[in-house]
Amino acid sequence: MLNIIWPVFIIISIVYSVLIGNIEAINNSIFEVGESTINLVLNLLGTLCLWNGLMKIAEKTSLIKKIAKIVNPLMKALFPEIKRGTETYQAISMNIVSNILGLGNAATPLGLKAMKLMQQENKEKKKLSNSMALFIILNTASIQIIPTTVIAIRTSLGSVEPTRILIPIWGATIGAALAGIISAKILMKRF
Amino acid sequence: MINYVSSIIIPIMIVMIVLYGILEKQKVFDLFIQGATEGIGIVAKLFPTLLGIFLAIGLLRSSGVLEFLLNFLNPIISFLNIPKEIMPLALLRPISGSASLGIATDIMKEYGPDSLTGMIVSTIMGATETTIYTIAVYTSIVGIKKIRFVLIAALIADFVGIILAVFLCRLMSNGFC
């Protein structure tokens, strides 16, 4: 994807600025980009390593398994055909919890495992089952309590209150997930 | 109150994680070091991508092309009441994770992370995912091409997420919470 967008952006910008006689500004932004990127990355390095270290501890404990019980009511509403206590059920609920906690490293393998298990029970092997479809939509909605990367970027750009965006993020992410689930439940019957 | 909630949640989580680690007799410090070391790799990998994205976006902005293109989107933007400077992010968010991270950072740098625009951009980044990439990964593992309504529903979710991000940040900057 970026192999197409990236060169197009660059060529269009340079051609355009030559045409309107704005080459000075273009030169400035070319020479400035190295320094500004390195500054940002150095700042990010600190915060990102810190979180990655803490999350490694969370990954190695049974925290995810314990918290997974909280999502039981949600599981029942979203995945009525998947029985409690099965391996599939556990993979799905642990994937959801890992996503919520921001443990991306743990969430993806669990999610892929859940997909494979659901495929075994899928009657039409070439088509996503309802549960699989809903599960993917939940993963694209990415409900997360602490979006560490965003906070890291805000901190590195000198934000006074890097965590101030948590409440709007929770509101927007839950609203988006609900919108995805509701539209899936409606579209499910037609497609 | 809300500020308190959002500032206390991170310390609480850290205590919970560390305490849990100790109770389960994990070598917490060693684990921390291991994770932090992996973090260096993540950032090192991120650097070239960000450099490339910043180059392209910087050129788009300084040449005036971005401004020119955004003018075409004006009718939609004013209809939805969203600031036009967030449009590049809204359009690229579902397609590319690294590109949208670069664009979001670029916009925050330009307008300030605590400005209304900066808040909206942060909220969009935190509340949405790289939808198309996620769908590709999860369907290809089981070799399924018939994805039915998944793309439509996921894009509806993204759209709602972006509109809500704008709305909630506006509420906040008007002093409602």
XYZ file of N, CA and C in Angstrom, chain B residues 1 4 6 15 19 25 50 56 59 85 88 113 123 125 139 145:
48
model
N -13.090 15.583 38.610
C -13.379 14.164 38.838
C -12.843 13.310 37.692
N -9.244 13.251 37.549
C -8.706 12.393 38.585
C -8.697 10.944 38.128
N -8.673 9.783 35.086
C -7.698 9.478 34.043
C -6.261 9.588 34.531
N 0.666 -0.690 39.870
C 0.700 -1.388 41.165
C 0.124 -2.794 41.019
N 2.304 -6.069 41.770
C 1.851 -6.856 42.908
C 1.505 -8.282 42.482
N 5.085 -15.121 42.312
C 6.513 -15.449 42.404
C 7.256 -15.338 41.083
N 8.738 6.029 10.373
C 8.317 7.396 10.698
C 9.072 8.404 9.838
N 7.213 12.364 3.468
C 6.110 12.517 2.510
C 5.076 13.532 2.997
N 6.394 17.126 2.957
C 6.390 17.675 1.599
C 4.979 18.070 1.185
N -8.161 19.721 9.298
C -6.788 19.240 9.393
C -6.687 17.774 9.847
N -6.684 13.968 6.737
C -5.707 12.985 6.261
C -5.657 11.751 7.178
N -0.231 19.086 21.135
C -0.975 17.917 21.613
C -2.182 18.281 22.478
N -7.427 11.019 20.261
C -8.584 10.165 20.522
C -8.821 9.198 19.367
N -6.600 8.051 17.290
C -5.546 7.034 17.318
C -5.804 5.990 18.404
N -8.444 -13.134 8.590
C -9.094 -14.012 7.605
C -8.075 -14.901 6.901
N -11.869 -16.116 1.998
C -11.933 -14.885 1.193
C -13.317 -14.237 1.274
